[in-house]
mmCIF file with all atom_site columns, C-alpha atoms in Angstrom:
data_model
loop_
_atom_site.group_PDB
_atom_site.id
_atom_site.type_symbol
_atom_site.label_atom_id
_atom_site.label_alt_id
_atom_site.label_comp_id
_atom_site.label_asym_id
_atom_site.label_entity_id
_atom_site.label_seq_id
_atom_site.pdbx_PDB_ins_code
_atom_site.Cartn_x
_atom_site.Cartn_y
_atom_site.Cartn_z
_atom_site.occupancy
_atom_site.B_iso_or_equiv
_atom_site.pdbx_formal_charge
_atom_site.auth_seq_id
_atom_site.auth_comp_id
_atom_site.auth_asym_id
_atom_site.auth_atom_id
_atom_site.pdbx_PDB_model_num
ATOM 1   C CA . UNK O 1 1   ? 0.061   -0.014 -0.048  1.00 73.00 ? 266 UNK O CA 1
ATOM 2   C CA . UNK O 1 2   ? 1.057   3.527  -0.655  1.00 90.00 ? 267 UNK O CA 1
ATOM 3   C CA . UNK O 1 3   ? 0.946   5.042  2.294   1.00 95.00 ? 268 UNK O CA 1
ATOM 4   C CA . UNK O 1 4   ? 0.731   8.741  0.774   1.00 95.00 ? 269 UNK O CA 1
ATOM 5   C CA . UNK O 1 5   ? -2.473  7.484  -0.768  1.00 96.00 ? 270 UNK O CA 1
ATOM 6   C CA . UNK O 1 6   ? -4.081  5.076  1.700   1.00 96.00 ? 271 UNK O CA 1
ATOM 7   C CA . UNK O 1 7   ? -7.214  5.108  -0.361  1.00 97.00 ? 272 UNK O CA 1
ATOM 8   C CA . UNK O 1 8   ? -6.116  5.500  -3.569  1.00 96.00 ? 273 UNK O CA 1
ATOM 9   C CA . UNK O 1 9   ? -5.905  8.841  -5.789  1.00 96.00 ? 274 UNK O CA 1
ATOM 10  C CA . UNK O 1 10  ? -9.187  10.858 -6.265  1.00 97.00 ? 275 UNK O CA 1
ATOM 11  C CA . UNK O 1 11  ? -10.786 9.745  -9.708  1.00 96.00 ? 276 UNK O CA 1
ATOM 12  C CA . UNK O 1 12  ? -13.299 12.286 -11.145 1.00 96.00 ? 277 UNK O CA 1
ATOM 13  C CA . UNK O 1 13  ? -16.550 10.679 -11.702 1.00 96.00 ? 278 UNK O CA 1
ATOM 14  C CA . UNK O 1 14  ? -19.526 11.755 -13.867 1.00 96.00 ? 279 UNK O CA 1
ATOM 15  C CA . UNK O 1 15  ? -22.960 13.261 -12.252 1.00 95.00 ? 280 UNK O CA 1
ATOM 16  C CA . UNK O 1 16  ? -25.216 11.302 -10.984 1.00 95.00 ? 281 UNK O CA 1
ATOM 17  C CA . UNK O 1 17  ? -27.576 11.816 -7.748  1.00 96.00 ? 282 UNK O CA 1
ATOM 18  C CA . UNK O 1 18  ? -26.755 8.432  -5.822  1.00 97.00 ? 283 UNK O CA 1
ATOM 19  C CA . UNK O 1 19  ? -22.938 9.383  -5.790  1.00 98.00 ? 284 UNK O CA 1
ATOM 20  C CA . UNK O 1 20  ? -23.826 13.238 -4.875  1.00 98.00 ? 285 UNK O CA 1
ATOM 21  C CA . UNK O 1 21  ? -25.637 12.043 -2.140  1.00 98.00 ? 286 UNK O CA 1
ATOM 22  C CA . UNK O 1 22  ? -22.665 9.860  -1.045  1.00 98.00 ? 287 UNK O CA 1
ATOM 23  C CA . UNK O 1 23  ? -20.228 12.582 -1.344  1.00 98.00 ? 288 UNK O CA 1
ATOM 24  C CA . UNK O 1 24  ? -22.589 14.895 0.512   1.00 98.00 ? 289 UNK O CA 1
ATOM 25  C CA . UNK O 1 25  ? -22.955 12.458 3.383   1.00 98.00 ? 290 UNK O CA 1
ATOM 26  C CA . UNK O 1 26  ? -19.022 12.265 3.354   1.00 98.00 ? 291 UNK O CA 1
ATOM 27  C CA . UNK O 1 27  ? -18.883 16.170 3.786   1.00 98.00 ? 292 UNK O CA 1
ATOM 28  C CA . UNK O 1 28  ? -21.640 16.144 6.557   1.00 98.00 ? 293 UNK O CA 1
ATOM 29  C CA . UNK O 1 29  ? -19.788 13.437 8.602   1.00 98.00 ? 294 UNK O CA 1
ATOM 30  C CA . UNK O 1 30  ? -16.155 13.922 7.955   1.00 98.00 ? 295 UNK O CA 1
ATOM 31  C CA . UNK O 1 31  ? -15.811 16.035 11.557  1.00 98.00 ? 296 UNK O CA 1
ATOM 32  C CA . UNK O 1 32  ? -17.410 12.751 13.083  1.00 98.00 ? 297 UNK O CA 1
ATOM 33  C CA . UNK O 1 33  ? -15.042 10.607 11.367  1.00 98.00 ? 298 UNK O CA 1
ATOM 34  C CA . UNK O 1 34  ? -12.124 12.826 12.261  1.00 98.00 ? 299 UNK O CA 1
ATOM 35  C CA . UNK O 1 35  ? -12.923 13.205 15.655  1.00 98.00 ? 300 UNK O CA 1
ATOM 36  C CA . UNK O 1 36  ? -13.542 9.431  16.025  1.00 98.00 ? 301 UNK O CA 1
ATOM 37  C CA . UNK O 1 37  ? -10.027 8.413  14.448  1.00 98.00 ? 302 UNK O CA 1
ATOM 38  C CA . UNK O 1 38  ? -8.224  10.801 17.183  1.00 98.00 ? 303 UNK O CA 1
ATOM 39  C CA . UNK O 1 39  ? -9.961  10.173 20.135  1.00 97.00 ? 304 UNK O CA 1
ATOM 40  C CA . UNK O 1 40  ? -7.843  8.213  21.772  1.00 97.00 ? 305 UNK O CA 1
ATOM 41  C CA . UNK O 1 41  ? -4.293  9.416  20.728  1.00 98.00 ? 306 UNK O CA 1
ATOM 42  C CA . UNK O 1 42  ? -2.146  11.143 23.145  1.00 97.00 ? 307 UNK O CA 1
ATOM 43  C CA . UNK O 1 43  ? 0.650   13.918 22.700  1.00 96.00 ? 308 UNK O CA 1
ATOM 44  C CA . UNK O 1 44  ? 3.196   11.335 21.590  1.00 97.00 ? 309 UNK O CA 1
ATOM 45  C CA . UNK O 1 45  ? 0.930   10.019 18.987  1.00 98.00 ? 310 UNK O CA 1
ATOM 46  C CA . UNK O 1 46  ? -0.432  13.421 17.575  1.00 98.00 ? 311 UNK O CA 1
ATOM 47  C CA . UNK O 1 47  ? 3.451   14.366 16.792  1.00 98.00 ? 312 UNK O CA 1
ATOM 48  C CA . UNK O 1 48  ? 4.051   11.075 15.080  1.00 98.00 ? 313 UNK O CA 1
ATOM 49  C CA . UNK O 1 49  ? 4.082   11.491 11.184  1.00 98.00 ? 314 UNK O CA 1
ATOM 50  C CA . UNK O 1 50  ? 2.061   9.069  9.484   1.00 97.00 ? 315 UNK O CA 1
ATOM 51  C CA . UNK O 1 51  ? 4.437   8.168  7.080   1.00 97.00 ? 316 UNK O CA 1
ATOM 52  C CA . UNK O 1 52  ? 8.286   8.566  7.041   1.00 95.00 ? 317 UNK O CA 1
ATOM 53  C CA . UNK O 1 53  ? 8.287   12.207 5.598   1.00 95.00 ? 318 UNK O CA 1
ATOM 54  C CA . UNK O 1 54  ? 4.815   12.912 6.231   1.00 96.00 ? 319 UNK O CA 1
ATOM 55  C CA . UNK O 1 55  ? 3.218   15.373 8.129   1.00 98.00 ? 320 UNK O CA 1
ATOM 56  C CA . UNK O 1 56  ? 2.404   14.604 12.192  1.00 98.00 ? 321 UNK O CA 1
ATOM 57  C CA . UNK O 1 57  ? -1.451  13.323 13.136  1.00 98.00 ? 322 UNK O CA 1
ATOM 58  C CA . UNK O 1 58  ? -1.555  17.020 14.510  1.00 98.00 ? 323 UNK O CA 1
ATOM 59  C CA . UNK O 1 59  ? -0.532  18.539 11.104  1.00 98.00 ? 324 UNK O CA 1
ATOM 60  C CA . UNK O 1 60  ? -2.729  16.461 9.296   1.00 98.00 ? 325 UNK O CA 1
ATOM 61  C CA . UNK O 1 61  ? -5.835  17.279 11.465  1.00 98.00 ? 326 UNK O CA 1
ATOM 62  C CA . UNK O 1 62  ? -5.250  21.264 11.383  1.00 98.00 ? 327 UNK O CA 1
ATOM 63  C CA . UNK O 1 63  ? -4.363  20.822 7.674   1.00 98.00 ? 328 UNK O CA 1
ATOM 64  C CA . UNK O 1 64  ? -8.148  19.221 6.929   1.00 98.00 ? 329 UNK O CA 1
ATOM 65  C CA . UNK O 1 65  ? -9.408  22.387 8.708   1.00 98.00 ? 330 UNK O CA 1
ATOM 66  C CA . UNK O 1 66  ? -7.310  24.882 6.694   1.00 98.00 ? 331 UNK O CA 1
ATOM 67  C CA . UNK O 1 67  ? -7.871  23.075 3.362   1.00 98.00 ? 332 UNK O CA 1
ATOM 68  C CA . UNK O 1 68  ? -11.883 22.615 4.209   1.00 98.00 ? 333 UNK O CA 1
ATOM 69  C CA . UNK O 1 69  ? -11.989 26.308 5.029   1.00 98.00 ? 334 UNK O CA 1
ATOM 70  C CA . UNK O 1 70  ? -10.485 27.295 1.395   1.00 98.00 ? 335 UNK O CA 1
ATOM 71  C CA . UNK O 1 71  ? -12.953 24.615 0.008   1.00 98.00 ? 336 UNK O CA 1
ATOM 72  C CA . UNK O 1 72  ? -16.125 26.413 1.592   1.00 98.00 ? 337 UNK O CA 1
ATOM 73  C CA . UNK O 1 73  ? -14.704 29.748 0.335   1.00 98.00 ? 338 UNK O CA 1
ATOM 74  C CA . UNK O 1 74  ? -14.327 28.226 -3.294  1.00 98.00 ? 339 UNK O CA 1
ATOM 75  C CA . UNK O 1 75  ? -17.936 26.588 -3.583  1.00 98.00 ? 340 UNK O CA 1
ATOM 76  C CA . UNK O 1 76  ? -19.567 30.057 -2.174  1.00 98.00 ? 341 UNK O CA 1
ATOM 77  C CA . UNK O 1 77  ? -17.446 31.785 -4.778  1.00 98.00 ? 342 UNK O CA 1
ATOM 78  C CA . UNK O 1 78  ? -18.069 29.439 -7.677  1.00 98.00 ? 343 UNK O CA 1
ATOM 79  C CA . UNK O 1 79  ? -21.982 29.774 -6.424  1.00 98.00 ? 344 UNK O CA 1
ATOM 80  C CA . UNK O 1 80  ? -21.833 33.741 -6.701  1.00 98.00 ? 345 UNK O CA 1
ATOM 81  C CA . UNK O 1 81  ? -19.737 34.727 -9.217  1.00 98.00 ? 346 UNK O CA 1
ATOM 82  C CA . UNK O 1 82  ? -18.925 33.586 -12.800 1.00 98.00 ? 347 UNK O CA 1
ATOM 83  C CA . UNK O 1 83  ? -15.685 31.291 -13.020 1.00 98.00 ? 348 UNK O CA 1
ATOM 84  C CA . UNK O 1 84  ? -13.953 33.410 -10.384 1.00 98.00 ? 349 UNK O CA 1
ATOM 85  C CA . UNK O 1 85  ? -10.270 32.756 -9.885  1.00 98.00 ? 350 UNK O CA 1
ATOM 86  C CA . UNK O 1 86  ? -9.600  31.339 -6.633  1.00 97.00 ? 351 UNK O CA 1
ATOM 87  C CA . UNK O 1 87  ? -6.673  31.788 -4.264  1.00 96.00 ? 352 UNK O CA 1
ATOM 88  C CA . UNK O 1 88  ? -4.069  29.114 -3.946  1.00 97.00 ? 353 UNK O CA 1
ATOM 89  C CA . UNK O 1 89  ? -2.067  28.565 -0.898  1.00 97.00 ? 354 UNK O CA 1
ATOM 90  C CA . UNK O 1 90  ? 1.094   26.716 0.023   1.00 97.00 ? 355 UNK O CA 1
ATOM 91  C CA . UNK O 1 91  ? -0.298  23.946 2.450   1.00 97.00 ? 356 UNK O CA 1
ATOM 92  C CA . UNK O 1 92  ? 3.012   22.845 3.135   1.00 97.00 ? 357 UNK O CA 1
ATOM 93  C CA . UNK O 1 93  ? 4.160   26.371 4.641   1.00 98.00 ? 358 UNK O CA 1
ATOM 94  C CA . UNK O 1 94  ? 0.824   26.440 6.425   1.00 98.00 ? 359 UNK O CA 1
ATOM 95  C CA . UNK O 1 95  ? 1.566   22.937 8.159   1.00 97.00 ? 360 UNK O CA 1
ATOM 96  C CA . UNK O 1 96  ? 4.651   24.659 10.036  1.00 97.00 ? 361 UNK O CA 1
ATOM 97  C CA . UNK O 1 97  ? 3.011   27.873 10.964  1.00 98.00 ? 362 UNK O CA 1
ATOM 98  C CA . UNK O 1 98  ? 3.054   28.173 14.832  1.00 97.00 ? 363 UNK O CA 1
ATOM 99  C CA . UNK O 1 99  ? -0.388  27.801 15.354  1.00 97.00 ? 364 UNK O CA 1
ATOM 100 C CA . UNK O 1 100 ? -0.055  24.247 14.212  1.00 97.00 ? 365 UNK O CA 1
ATOM 101 C CA . UNK O 1 101 ? 1.994   23.239 17.499  1.00 94.00 ? 366 UNK O CA 1
ATOM 102 C CA . UNK O 1 102 ? 0.391   25.910 19.669  1.00 96.00 ? 367 UNK O CA 1
ATOM 103 C CA . UNK O 1 103 ? -3.015  25.099 19.314  1.00 97.00 ? 368 UNK O CA 1
ATOM 104 C CA . UNK O 1 104 ? -4.801  21.981 20.008  1.00 97.00 ? 369 UNK O CA 1
ATOM 105 C CA . UNK O 1 105 ? -6.450  19.533 17.415  1.00 98.00 ? 370 UNK O CA 1
ATOM 106 C CA . UNK O 1 106 ? -9.658  19.714 19.183  1.00 97.00 ? 371 UNK O CA 1
ATOM 107 C CA . UNK O 1 107 ? -10.173 23.395 18.213  1.00 98.00 ? 372 UNK O CA 1
ATOM 108 C CA . UNK O 1 108 ? -9.601  22.388 14.566  1.00 98.00 ? 373 UNK O CA 1
ATOM 109 C CA . UNK O 1 109 ? -11.834 19.731 15.001  1.00 98.00 ? 374 UNK O CA 1
ATOM 110 C CA . UNK O 1 110 ? -14.875 22.054 16.581  1.00 98.00 ? 375 UNK O CA 1
ATOM 111 C CA . UNK O 1 111 ? -14.326 24.576 13.651  1.00 98.00 ? 376 UNK O CA 1
ATOM 112 C CA . UNK O 1 112 ? -14.788 21.628 11.372  1.00 98.00 ? 377 UNK O CA 1
ATOM 113 C CA . UNK O 1 113 ? -18.180 20.665 12.855  1.00 98.00 ? 378 UNK O CA 1
ATOM 114 C CA . UNK O 1 114 ? -19.446 24.262 12.545  1.00 98.00 ? 379 UNK O CA 1
ATOM 115 C CA . UNK O 1 115 ? -17.725 24.646 8.930   1.00 98.00 ? 380 UNK O CA 1
ATOM 116 C CA . UNK O 1 116 ? -19.181 21.178 8.020   1.00 98.00 ? 381 UNK O CA 1
ATOM 117 C CA . UNK O 1 117 ? -22.770 22.081 9.111   1.00 98.00 ? 382 UNK O CA 1
ATOM 118 C CA . UNK O 1 118 ? -22.451 25.189 7.025   1.00 98.00 ? 383 UNK O CA 1
ATOM 119 C CA . UNK O 1 119 ? -20.945 23.607 3.968   1.00 98.00 ? 384 UNK O CA 1
ATOM 120 C CA . UNK O 1 120 ? -23.863 20.897 3.753   1.00 98.00 ? 385 UNK O CA 1
ATOM 121 C CA . UNK O 1 121 ? -26.320 23.012 4.205   1.00 98.00 ? 386 UNK O CA 1
ATOM 122 C CA . UNK O 1 122 ? -25.085 25.370 1.359   1.00 97.00 ? 387 UNK O CA 1
ATOM 123 C CA . UNK O 1 123 ? -24.689 22.219 -1.059  1.00 98.00 ? 388 UNK O CA 1
ATOM 124 C CA . UNK O 1 124 ? -27.578 19.949 -0.130  1.00 96.00 ? 389 UNK O CA 1
ATOM 125 C CA . UNK O 1 125 ? -30.144 21.892 -1.974  1.00 95.00 ? 390 UNK O CA 1
ATOM 126 C CA . UNK O 1 126 ? -27.916 22.679 -5.253  1.00 98.00 ? 391 UNK O CA 1
ATOM 127 C CA . UNK O 1 127 ? -29.584 22.104 -8.556  1.00 97.00 ? 392 UNK O CA 1
ATOM 128 C CA . UNK O 1 128 ? -28.016 19.827 -11.332 1.00 96.00 ? 393 UNK O CA 1
ATOM 129 C CA . UNK O 1 129 ? -27.440 23.239 -13.074 1.00 97.00 ? 394 UNK O CA 1
ATOM 130 C CA . UNK O 1 130 ? -25.476 24.848 -9.873  1.00 98.00 ? 395 UNK O CA 1
ATOM 131 C CA . UNK O 1 131 ? -23.058 21.371 -9.758  1.00 98.00 ? 396 UNK O CA 1
ATOM 132 C CA . UNK O 1 132 ? -21.783 22.595 -13.414 1.00 98.00 ? 397 UNK O CA 1
ATOM 133 C CA . UNK O 1 133 ? -20.845 25.913 -12.436 1.00 98.00 ? 398 UNK O CA 1
ATOM 134 C CA . UNK O 1 134 ? -17.132 26.484 -12.283 1.00 98.00 ? 399 UNK O CA 1
ATOM 135 C CA . UNK O 1 135 ? -14.036 28.054 -10.498 1.00 98.00 ? 400 UNK O CA 1
ATOM 136 C CA . UNK O 1 136 ? -10.696 28.753 -12.113 1.00 98.00 ? 401 UNK O CA 1
ATOM 137 C CA . UNK O 1 137 ? -7.578  27.284 -10.952 1.00 98.00 ? 402 UNK O CA 1
ATOM 138 C CA . UNK O 1 138 ? -4.558  29.443 -11.622 1.00 98.00 ? 403 UNK O CA 1
ATOM 139 C CA . UNK O 1 139 ? -2.019  26.612 -11.102 1.00 97.00 ? 404 UNK O CA 1
ATOM 140 C CA . UNK O 1 140 ? -3.855  23.968 -12.663 1.00 96.00 ? 405 UNK O CA 1
ATOM 141 C CA . UNK O 1 141 ? -4.777  27.001 -15.430 1.00 98.00 ? 406 UNK O CA 1
ATOM 142 C CA . UNK O 1 142 ? -8.216  25.473 -16.048 1.00 98.00 ? 407 UNK O CA 1
ATOM 143 C CA . UNK O 1 143 ? -11.842 25.503 -14.917 1.00 98.00 ? 408 UNK O CA 1
ATOM 144 C CA . UNK O 1 144 ? -13.160 22.936 -12.626 1.00 98.00 ? 409 UNK O CA 1
ATOM 145 C CA . UNK O 1 145 ? -16.580 22.378 -11.775 1.00 98.00 ? 410 UNK O CA 1
ATOM 146 C CA . UNK O 1 146 ? -18.330 22.413 -8.574  1.00 98.00 ? 411 UNK O CA 1
ATOM 147 C CA . UNK O 1 147 ? -19.113 18.742 -8.865  1.00 98.00 ? 412 UNK O CA 1
ATOM 148 C CA . UNK O 1 148 ? -15.617 18.090 -9.167  1.00 98.00 ? 413 UNK O CA 1
ATOM 149 C CA . UNK O 1 149 ? -14.779 19.886 -6.200  1.00 98.00 ? 414 UNK O CA 1
ATOM 150 C CA . UNK O 1 150 ? -17.354 18.032 -4.308  1.00 98.00 ? 415 UNK O CA 1
ATOM 151 C CA . UNK O 1 151 ? -15.775 14.621 -5.041  1.00 98.00 ? 416 UNK O CA 1
ATOM 152 C CA . UNK O 1 152 ? -12.506 15.900 -4.489  1.00 98.00 ? 417 UNK O CA 1
ATOM 153 C CA . UNK O 1 153 ? -13.082 17.125 -1.030  1.00 98.00 ? 418 UNK O CA 1
ATOM 154 C CA . UNK O 1 154 ? -15.217 14.364 0.024   1.00 98.00 ? 419 UNK O CA 1
ATOM 155 C CA . UNK O 1 155 ? -12.279 12.106 -0.766  1.00 98.00 ? 420 UNK O CA 1
ATOM 156 C CA . UNK O 1 156 ? -9.840  14.393 0.480   1.00 98.00 ? 421 UNK O CA 1
ATOM 157 C CA . UNK O 1 157 ? -11.605 14.047 4.237   1.00 98.00 ? 422 UNK O CA 1
ATOM 158 C CA . UNK O 1 158 ? -11.322 10.302 3.771   1.00 98.00 ? 423 UNK O CA 1
ATOM 159 C CA . UNK O 1 159 ? -7.937  10.535 2.434   1.00 98.00 ? 424 UNK O CA 1
ATOM 160 C CA . UNK O 1 160 ? -6.512  11.909 5.737   1.00 98.00 ? 425 UNK O CA 1
ATOM 161 C CA . UNK O 1 161 ? -8.712  10.179 8.045   1.00 98.00 ? 426 UNK O CA 1
ATOM 162 C CA . UNK O 1 162 ? -7.234  7.162  6.395   1.00 98.00 ? 427 UNK O CA 1
ATOM 163 C CA . UNK O 1 163 ? -3.843  8.526  7.205   1.00 98.00 ? 428 UNK O CA 1
ATOM 164 C CA . UNK O 1 164 ? -4.660  8.787  10.672  1.00 98.00 ? 429 UNK O CA 1
ATOM 165 C CA . UNK O 1 165 ? -6.723  5.343  11.329  1.00 98.00 ? 430 UNK O CA 1
ATOM 166 C CA . UNK O 1 166 ? -3.894  3.427  8.999   1.00 97.00 ? 431 UNK O CA 1
ATOM 167 C CA . UNK O 1 167 ? -0.950  4.615  11.307  1.00 98.00 ? 432 UNK O CA 1
ATOM 168 C CA . UNK O 1 168 ? -2.942  3.403  14.339  1.00 98.00 ? 433 UNK O CA 1
ATOM 169 C CA . UNK O 1 169 ? -3.399  0.271  12.779  1.00 97.00 ? 434 UNK O CA 1
ATOM 170 C CA . UNK O 1 170 ? 0.355   -0.186 12.007  1.00 97.00 ? 435 UNK O CA 1
ATOM 171 C CA . UNK O 1 171 ? 1.258   1.030  15.139  1.00 97.00 ? 436 UNK O CA 1
ATOM 172 C CA . UNK O 1 172 ? -1.437  -1.388 17.139  1.00 97.00 ? 437 UNK O CA 1
ATOM 173 C CA . UNK O 1 173 ? -2.507  1.921  19.417  1.00 96.00 ? 438 UNK O CA 1
ATOM 174 C CA . UNK O 1 174 ? -6.077  0.498  19.898  1.00 81.00 ? 439 UNK O CA 1
#
């Protein structure tokens, strides 16, 4: 197994109602899934990288909050502007900022619960046409549909929860 991608890479899928509901539930329940994954970890375990050269569990948790705050804004922009150019960020640099070490992970988990409640509410009633709205990613130099973003962020949450749960499993921390 490739420890970087424990659930594989994100594979874009054509729009369909069943998949939409599954991805929306992934968004809705990611904070709970993440909270359950980390609930028994101690400070040593939070400081353990999920793989050699990878982020610590603490960095992963804070990264999910950072990433999903950006994602929420990308969706809002995509719903209210015509193909807006999104702001990119350097996630590796964000992962080593002072707040990552100084703020307990429960702050990011709490943030994720509130954020995902708003995010799910804003997405759950979109029309088929709204899912085809786009944002423009300047690094990828292409327009990306909100449908594609939904799948990518549903995958993203599961991907990082799997980093943590696979680490726990490999180290017999249960």
